[in-house]
Structure formats: structure tokens, C-alpha cells
């Protein structure tokens, strides 16, 4: 950056939302719905479908507004997109910063592991133990090193 050049902050950043280790019937899928316009403002007909990856990981990447507190939940949908089940428990919470993030959760577990997107993630076994270890309604924020 040149001296004296203004610092330009993004207005939105990519955020990867990940549901770890969730198995469902073939043809069904997971979607995410939440408090922002990008997540449908809690309207399940506007939920964002997630992509299945090996190991029963469900992922999506979505642009979310910077400096925003976002709440979201996962929903199980049938092949036509009808909601079969809402994730139980409290809403997940994510504070969107001015850099891309990845948020990893297990179905129904309130704790969320947040890392910078593109950084080396924790090994899956460590992710599982961190997600499973916290208390109800607590968030675990871990910076990738």
C-alpha cells in the first residue's frame, strides 16, 4: 500500500458456514437460514442450500455484511426443498469481521469454531472435540495459526 493511500474496508466478506458430520437420507439436503437478507431473514423459502462433501460435511459460502452480528440455523430439507426439521437448540451466532471467516458447527450443538477463511483449519478430530467441549450457549473462537 502506498503511503497516504486510504484504507478501503469491504462492506461484505465471504463467510463459509459448515455443518460437520451430518448424515441424512439420499435426496435430502441441508440448508441454512438466518437473520440477514443474505440468509433469508428467517424465511425458510429463502434458505441457502448447502453442498455435501465427503465425511458428511455440508458447506456453503455466502457474502455477509461486515460488522454485523448474524444468527442462523441449519434446516433439513426434502428433495423438493420443503423443511423436514429445524436444527434444535439456540441459534448459532457469528460476528462478521472485515475478513473472510469459516464457521464450523455440529447439528444442535451451540458452540461454533470460527477461523479465518483460507487459513489452515484444525484437524477434524480437534474440531470435533472443540465443538463438543463447550457449554450450552457459549461460542469458541479459535484463530488458525
mmCIF file of the C-alpha atoms, coordinates in Angstrom:
data_MODEL
# 
_entry.id   MODEL 
# 
loop_
_atom_site.group_PDB 
_atom_site.id 
_atom_site.type_symbol 
_atom_site.label_atom_id 
_atom_site.label_alt_id 
_atom_site.label_comp_id 
_atom_site.label_asym_id 
_atom_site.label_entity_id 
_atom_site.label_seq_id 
_atom_site.pdbx_PDB_ins_code 
_atom_site.Cartn_x 
_atom_site.Cartn_y 
_atom_site.Cartn_z 
_atom_site.occupancy 
_atom_site.B_iso_or_equiv 
_atom_site.pdbx_formal_charge 
_atom_site.auth_seq_id 
_atom_site.auth_comp_id 
_atom_site.auth_asym_id 
_atom_site.auth_atom_id 
_atom_site.pdbx_PDB_model_num 
ATOM 1   C CA . UNK A 1 1   ? 0.000   0.000   0.000  1.00 0.00 ? 1   UNK A CA 1 
ATOM 2   C CA . UNK A 1 2   ? 1.273   3.461   -0.851 1.00 0.00 ? 2   UNK A CA 1 
ATOM 3   C CA . UNK A 1 3   ? 1.843   5.932   1.961  1.00 0.00 ? 3   UNK A CA 1 
ATOM 4   C CA . UNK A 1 4   ? -1.155  8.156   2.415  1.00 0.00 ? 4   UNK A CA 1 
ATOM 5   C CA . UNK A 1 5   ? -3.449  5.851   0.421  1.00 0.00 ? 5   UNK A CA 1 
ATOM 6   C CA . UNK A 1 6   ? -6.837  5.443   2.090  1.00 0.00 ? 6   UNK A CA 1 
ATOM 7   C CA . UNK A 1 7   ? -7.631  2.118   3.677  1.00 0.00 ? 7   UNK A CA 1 
ATOM 8   C CA . UNK A 1 8   ? -10.654 0.630   1.978  1.00 0.00 ? 8   UNK A CA 1 
ATOM 9   C CA . UNK A 1 9   ? -12.735 -1.673  4.173  1.00 0.00 ? 9   UNK A CA 1 
ATOM 10  C CA . UNK A 1 10  ? -15.002 -4.185  2.500  1.00 0.00 ? 10  UNK A CA 1 
ATOM 11  C CA . UNK A 1 11  ? -18.754 -3.851  3.066  1.00 0.00 ? 11  UNK A CA 1 
ATOM 12  C CA . UNK A 1 12  ? -19.270 -7.616  2.841  1.00 0.00 ? 12  UNK A CA 1 
ATOM 13  C CA . UNK A 1 13  ? -16.958 -10.615 3.151  1.00 0.00 ? 13  UNK A CA 1 
ATOM 14  C CA . UNK A 1 14  ? -17.226 -14.290 2.194  1.00 0.00 ? 14  UNK A CA 1 
ATOM 15  C CA . UNK A 1 15  ? -18.226 -16.479 5.119  1.00 0.00 ? 15  UNK A CA 1 
ATOM 16  C CA . UNK A 1 16  ? -18.136 -20.254 4.866  1.00 0.00 ? 16  UNK A CA 1 
ATOM 17  C CA . UNK A 1 17  ? -20.768 -21.982 7.001  1.00 0.00 ? 17  UNK A CA 1 
ATOM 18  C CA . UNK A 1 18  ? -20.044 -25.642 7.716  1.00 0.00 ? 18  UNK A CA 1 
ATOM 19  C CA . UNK A 1 19  ? -22.190 -28.341 9.310  1.00 0.00 ? 19  UNK A CA 1 
ATOM 20  C CA . UNK A 1 20  ? -19.876 -31.130 10.429 1.00 0.00 ? 20  UNK A CA 1 
ATOM 21  C CA . UNK A 1 21  ? -20.725 -34.851 10.303 1.00 0.00 ? 21  UNK A CA 1 
ATOM 22  C CA . UNK A 1 22  ? -24.440 -34.827 9.487  1.00 0.00 ? 22  UNK A CA 1 
ATOM 23  C CA . UNK A 1 23  ? -25.900 -37.836 7.664  1.00 0.00 ? 23  UNK A CA 1 
ATOM 24  C CA . UNK A 1 24  ? -29.310 -37.690 6.035  1.00 0.00 ? 24  UNK A CA 1 
ATOM 25  C CA . UNK A 1 25  ? -31.353 -39.739 3.574  1.00 0.00 ? 25  UNK A CA 1 
ATOM 26  C CA . UNK A 1 26  ? -30.146 -39.637 -0.031 1.00 0.00 ? 26  UNK A CA 1 
ATOM 27  C CA . UNK A 1 27  ? -32.012 -36.866 -1.862 1.00 0.00 ? 27  UNK A CA 1 
ATOM 28  C CA . UNK A 1 28  ? -32.465 -34.761 1.268  1.00 0.00 ? 28  UNK A CA 1 
ATOM 29  C CA . UNK A 1 29  ? -30.181 -31.816 1.908  1.00 0.00 ? 29  UNK A CA 1 
ATOM 30  C CA . UNK A 1 30  ? -29.203 -29.210 4.478  1.00 0.00 ? 30  UNK A CA 1 
ATOM 31  C CA . UNK A 1 31  ? -29.900 -25.504 4.050  1.00 0.00 ? 31  UNK A CA 1 
ATOM 32  C CA . UNK A 1 32  ? -29.085 -22.507 6.231  1.00 0.00 ? 32  UNK A CA 1 
ATOM 33  C CA . UNK A 1 33  ? -31.471 -19.708 7.175  1.00 0.00 ? 33  UNK A CA 1 
ATOM 34  C CA . UNK A 1 34  ? -30.826 -16.698 9.342  1.00 0.00 ? 34  UNK A CA 1 
ATOM 35  C CA . UNK A 1 35  ? -31.226 -13.116 10.431 1.00 0.00 ? 35  UNK A CA 1 
ATOM 36  C CA . UNK A 1 36  ? -29.774 -11.279 7.436  1.00 0.00 ? 36  UNK A CA 1 
ATOM 37  C CA . UNK A 1 37  ? -31.159 -10.660 3.969  1.00 0.00 ? 37  UNK A CA 1 
ATOM 38  C CA . UNK A 1 38  ? -28.441 -12.963 2.562  1.00 0.00 ? 38  UNK A CA 1 
ATOM 39  C CA . UNK A 1 39  ? -29.725 -15.793 4.788  1.00 0.00 ? 39  UNK A CA 1 
ATOM 40  C CA . UNK A 1 40  ? -33.414 -15.225 4.025  1.00 0.00 ? 40  UNK A CA 1 
ATOM 41  C CA . UNK A 1 41  ? -34.357 -13.198 7.126  1.00 0.00 ? 41  UNK A CA 1 
ATOM 42  C CA . UNK A 1 42  ? -35.683 -16.422 8.750  1.00 0.00 ? 42  UNK A CA 1 
ATOM 43  C CA . UNK A 1 43  ? -37.877 -17.217 5.711  1.00 0.00 ? 43  UNK A CA 1 
ATOM 44  C CA . UNK A 1 44  ? -37.189 -20.909 5.013  1.00 0.00 ? 44  UNK A CA 1 
ATOM 45  C CA . UNK A 1 45  ? -38.372 -20.491 1.416  1.00 0.00 ? 45  UNK A CA 1 
ATOM 46  C CA . UNK A 1 46  ? -35.291 -18.260 1.009  1.00 0.00 ? 46  UNK A CA 1 
ATOM 47  C CA . UNK A 1 47  ? -32.863 -20.616 2.820  1.00 0.00 ? 47  UNK A CA 1 
ATOM 48  C CA . UNK A 1 48  ? -29.489 -21.221 1.149  1.00 0.00 ? 48  UNK A CA 1 
ATOM 49  C CA . UNK A 1 49  ? -28.891 -24.882 0.165  1.00 0.00 ? 49  UNK A CA 1 
ATOM 50  C CA . UNK A 1 50  ? -25.580 -26.339 1.281  1.00 0.00 ? 50  UNK A CA 1 
ATOM 51  C CA . UNK A 1 51  ? -23.306 -28.696 -0.668 1.00 0.00 ? 51  UNK A CA 1 
ATOM 52  C CA . UNK A 1 52  ? -22.458 -32.170 0.634  1.00 0.00 ? 52  UNK A CA 1 
ATOM 53  C CA . UNK A 1 53  ? -18.760 -33.096 0.923  1.00 0.00 ? 53  UNK A CA 1 
ATOM 54  C CA . UNK A 1 54  ? -17.035 -36.344 1.851  1.00 0.00 ? 54  UNK A CA 1 
ATOM 55  C CA . UNK A 1 55  ? -17.239 -37.079 5.562  1.00 0.00 ? 55  UNK A CA 1 
ATOM 56  C CA . UNK A 1 56  ? -20.845 -35.845 5.676  1.00 0.00 ? 56  UNK A CA 1 
ATOM 57  C CA . UNK A 1 57  ? -19.767 -32.198 5.799  1.00 0.00 ? 57  UNK A CA 1 
ATOM 58  C CA . UNK A 1 58  ? -22.246 -29.651 4.472  1.00 0.00 ? 58  UNK A CA 1 
ATOM 59  C CA . UNK A 1 59  ? -20.817 -26.320 3.309  1.00 0.00 ? 59  UNK A CA 1 
ATOM 60  C CA . UNK A 1 60  ? -21.861 -23.058 1.722  1.00 0.00 ? 60  UNK A CA 1 
ATOM 61  C CA . UNK A 1 61  ? -20.099 -19.761 1.216  1.00 0.00 ? 61  UNK A CA 1 
ATOM 62  C CA . UNK A 1 62  ? -22.098 -16.566 1.366  1.00 0.00 ? 62  UNK A CA 1 
ATOM 63  C CA . UNK A 1 63  ? -21.266 -12.846 1.374  1.00 0.00 ? 63  UNK A CA 1 
ATOM 64  C CA . UNK A 1 64  ? -22.275 -11.325 4.697  1.00 0.00 ? 64  UNK A CA 1 
ATOM 65  C CA . UNK A 1 65  ? -22.156 -7.664  5.740  1.00 0.00 ? 65  UNK A CA 1 
ATOM 66  C CA . UNK A 1 66  ? -19.119 -6.554  7.755  1.00 0.00 ? 66  UNK A CA 1 
ATOM 67  C CA . UNK A 1 67  ? -19.556 -5.570  11.413 1.00 0.00 ? 67  UNK A CA 1 
ATOM 68  C CA . UNK A 1 68  ? -22.821 -7.467  11.675 1.00 0.00 ? 68  UNK A CA 1 
ATOM 69  C CA . UNK A 1 69  ? -23.958 -9.949  14.299 1.00 0.00 ? 69  UNK A CA 1 
ATOM 70  C CA . UNK A 1 70  ? -25.584 -12.797 12.372 1.00 0.00 ? 70  UNK A CA 1 
ATOM 71  C CA . UNK A 1 71  ? -27.806 -15.522 13.789 1.00 0.00 ? 71  UNK A CA 1 
ATOM 72  C CA . UNK A 1 72  ? -28.531 -18.693 11.829 1.00 0.00 ? 72  UNK A CA 1 
ATOM 73  C CA . UNK A 1 73  ? -29.742 -22.280 11.966 1.00 0.00 ? 73  UNK A CA 1 
ATOM 74  C CA . UNK A 1 74  ? -29.483 -25.315 9.740  1.00 0.00 ? 74  UNK A CA 1 
ATOM 75  C CA . UNK A 1 75  ? -32.614 -26.982 8.384  1.00 0.00 ? 75  UNK A CA 1 
ATOM 76  C CA . UNK A 1 76  ? -33.072 -30.456 6.918  1.00 0.00 ? 76  UNK A CA 1 
ATOM 77  C CA . UNK A 1 77  ? -34.989 -30.341 3.629  1.00 0.00 ? 77  UNK A CA 1 
ATOM 78  C CA . UNK A 1 78  ? -36.503 -32.992 1.380  1.00 0.00 ? 78  UNK A CA 1 
ATOM 79  C CA . UNK A 1 79  ? -35.586 -33.208 -2.299 1.00 0.00 ? 79  UNK A CA 1 
ATOM 80  C CA . UNK A 1 80  ? -38.131 -30.527 -3.182 1.00 0.00 ? 80  UNK A CA 1 
ATOM 81  C CA . UNK A 1 81  ? -36.825 -28.060 -0.597 1.00 0.00 ? 81  UNK A CA 1 
ATOM 82  C CA . UNK A 1 82  ? -39.564 -28.487 1.998  1.00 0.00 ? 82  UNK A CA 1 
ATOM 83  C CA . UNK A 1 83  ? -38.267 -28.208 5.559  1.00 0.00 ? 83  UNK A CA 1 
ATOM 84  C CA . UNK A 1 84  ? -38.472 -31.506 7.438  1.00 0.00 ? 84  UNK A CA 1 
ATOM 85  C CA . UNK A 1 85  ? -36.641 -30.456 10.601 1.00 0.00 ? 85  UNK A CA 1 
ATOM 86  C CA . UNK A 1 86  ? -35.112 -27.357 12.161 1.00 0.00 ? 86  UNK A CA 1 
ATOM 87  C CA . UNK A 1 87  ? -31.813 -27.701 13.997 1.00 0.00 ? 87  UNK A CA 1 
ATOM 88  C CA . UNK A 1 88  ? -32.663 -27.912 17.721 1.00 0.00 ? 88  UNK A CA 1 
ATOM 89  C CA . UNK A 1 89  ? -31.335 -25.579 20.375 1.00 0.00 ? 89  UNK A CA 1 
ATOM 90  C CA . UNK A 1 90  ? -30.266 -21.959 20.329 1.00 0.00 ? 90  UNK A CA 1 
ATOM 91  C CA . UNK A 1 91  ? -29.461 -20.043 17.154 1.00 0.00 ? 91  UNK A CA 1 
ATOM 92  C CA . UNK A 1 92  ? -25.829 -20.010 16.068 1.00 0.00 ? 92  UNK A CA 1 
ATOM 93  C CA . UNK A 1 93  ? -24.222 -16.587 16.351 1.00 0.00 ? 93  UNK A CA 1 
ATOM 94  C CA . UNK A 1 94  ? -21.443 -15.181 14.202 1.00 0.00 ? 94  UNK A CA 1 
ATOM 95  C CA . UNK A 1 95  ? -19.860 -11.737 14.432 1.00 0.00 ? 95  UNK A CA 1 
ATOM 96  C CA . UNK A 1 96  ? -18.782 -10.876 10.891 1.00 0.00 ? 96  UNK A CA 1 
ATOM 97  C CA . UNK A 1 97  ? -15.460 -9.034  10.848 1.00 0.00 ? 97  UNK A CA 1 
ATOM 98  C CA . UNK A 1 98  ? -13.713 -7.320  7.953  1.00 0.00 ? 98  UNK A CA 1 
ATOM 99  C CA . UNK A 1 99  ? -12.004 -10.520 6.810  1.00 0.00 ? 99  UNK A CA 1 
ATOM 100 C CA . UNK A 1 100 ? -13.391 -13.811 5.410  1.00 0.00 ? 100 UNK A CA 1 
ATOM 101 C CA . UNK A 1 101 ? -14.451 -16.364 8.027  1.00 0.00 ? 101 UNK A CA 1 
ATOM 102 C CA . UNK A 1 102 ? -15.259 -20.047 8.296  1.00 0.00 ? 102 UNK A CA 1 
ATOM 103 C CA . UNK A 1 103 ? -17.741 -21.171 10.971 1.00 0.00 ? 103 UNK A CA 1 
ATOM 104 C CA . UNK A 1 104 ? -17.946 -24.885 11.838 1.00 0.00 ? 104 UNK A CA 1 
ATOM 105 C CA . UNK A 1 105 ? -20.737 -26.440 13.920 1.00 0.00 ? 105 UNK A CA 1 
ATOM 106 C CA . UNK A 1 106 ? -22.305 -29.775 14.706 1.00 0.00 ? 106 UNK A CA 1 
ATOM 107 C CA . UNK A 1 107 ? -26.104 -30.225 14.438 1.00 0.00 ? 107 UNK A CA 1 
ATOM 108 C CA . UNK A 1 108 ? -27.775 -28.973 17.629 1.00 0.00 ? 108 UNK A CA 1 
ATOM 109 C CA . UNK A 1 109 ? -24.510 -28.006 19.343 1.00 0.00 ? 109 UNK A CA 1 
ATOM 110 C CA . UNK A 1 110 ? -24.362 -24.316 20.194 1.00 0.00 ? 110 UNK A CA 1 
ATOM 111 C CA . UNK A 1 111 ? -20.564 -23.990 20.138 1.00 0.00 ? 111 UNK A CA 1 
ATOM 112 C CA . UNK A 1 112 ? -19.072 -22.711 16.902 1.00 0.00 ? 112 UNK A CA 1 
ATOM 113 C CA . UNK A 1 113 ? -15.434 -22.930 15.790 1.00 0.00 ? 113 UNK A CA 1 
ATOM 114 C CA . UNK A 1 114 ? -14.554 -19.779 13.825 1.00 0.00 ? 114 UNK A CA 1 
ATOM 115 C CA . UNK A 1 115 ? -11.343 -19.428 11.795 1.00 0.00 ? 115 UNK A CA 1 
ATOM 116 C CA . UNK A 1 116 ? -10.168 -17.072 9.086  1.00 0.00 ? 116 UNK A CA 1 
ATOM 117 C CA . UNK A 1 117 ? -11.223 -18.432 5.705  1.00 0.00 ? 117 UNK A CA 1 
ATOM 118 C CA . UNK A 1 118 ? -8.235  -19.733 3.776  1.00 0.00 ? 118 UNK A CA 1 
ATOM 119 C CA . UNK A 1 119 ? -6.188  -20.400 6.891  1.00 0.00 ? 119 UNK A CA 1 
ATOM 120 C CA . UNK A 1 120 ? -5.247  -23.973 7.697  1.00 0.00 ? 120 UNK A CA 1 
ATOM 121 C CA . UNK A 1 121 ? -8.182  -25.437 9.645  1.00 0.00 ? 121 UNK A CA 1 
ATOM 122 C CA . UNK A 1 122 ? -7.756  -27.518 12.755 1.00 0.00 ? 122 UNK A CA 1 
ATOM 123 C CA . UNK A 1 123 ? -7.598  -31.281 12.183 1.00 0.00 ? 123 UNK A CA 1 
ATOM 124 C CA . UNK A 1 124 ? -11.124 -32.817 12.132 1.00 0.00 ? 124 UNK A CA 1 
ATOM 125 C CA . UNK A 1 125 ? -10.609 -34.670 15.436 1.00 0.00 ? 125 UNK A CA 1 
ATOM 126 C CA . UNK A 1 126 ? -9.631  -31.421 17.162 1.00 0.00 ? 126 UNK A CA 1 
ATOM 127 C CA . UNK A 1 127 ? -12.599 -29.607 15.558 1.00 0.00 ? 127 UNK A CA 1 
ATOM 128 C CA . UNK A 1 128 ? -14.927 -32.302 16.906 1.00 0.00 ? 128 UNK A CA 1 
ATOM 129 C CA . UNK A 1 129 ? -13.538 -32.039 20.429 1.00 0.00 ? 129 UNK A CA 1 
ATOM 130 C CA . UNK A 1 130 ? -13.671 -28.230 20.455 1.00 0.00 ? 130 UNK A CA 1 
ATOM 131 C CA . UNK A 1 131 ? -17.227 -28.135 19.124 1.00 0.00 ? 131 UNK A CA 1 
ATOM 132 C CA . UNK A 1 132 ? -18.352 -30.800 21.591 1.00 0.00 ? 132 UNK A CA 1 
ATOM 133 C CA . UNK A 1 133 ? -16.482 -29.461 24.624 1.00 0.00 ? 133 UNK A CA 1 
ATOM 134 C CA . UNK A 1 134 ? -18.155 -26.106 25.314 1.00 0.00 ? 134 UNK A CA 1 
ATOM 135 C CA . UNK A 1 135 ? -21.105 -25.242 27.459 1.00 0.00 ? 135 UNK A CA 1 
ATOM 136 C CA . UNK A 1 136 ? -24.588 -24.566 26.080 1.00 0.00 ? 136 UNK A CA 1 
ATOM 137 C CA . UNK A 1 137 ? -24.846 -21.056 24.589 1.00 0.00 ? 137 UNK A CA 1 
ATOM 138 C CA . UNK A 1 138 ? -21.057 -20.461 24.596 1.00 0.00 ? 138 UNK A CA 1 
ATOM 139 C CA . UNK A 1 139 ? -19.005 -19.720 21.490 1.00 0.00 ? 139 UNK A CA 1 
ATOM 140 C CA . UNK A 1 140 ? -15.478 -20.916 20.934 1.00 0.00 ? 140 UNK A CA 1 
ATOM 141 C CA . UNK A 1 141 ? -13.421 -18.628 18.746 1.00 0.00 ? 141 UNK A CA 1 
ATOM 142 C CA . UNK A 1 142 ? -10.146 -20.117 17.574 1.00 0.00 ? 142 UNK A CA 1 
ATOM 143 C CA . UNK A 1 143 ? -7.740  -18.308 15.286 1.00 0.00 ? 143 UNK A CA 1 
ATOM 144 C CA . UNK A 1 144 ? -5.837  -20.543 12.896 1.00 0.00 ? 144 UNK A CA 1 
ATOM 145 C CA . UNK A 1 145 ? -2.133  -20.303 13.495 1.00 0.00 ? 145 UNK A CA 1 
# 
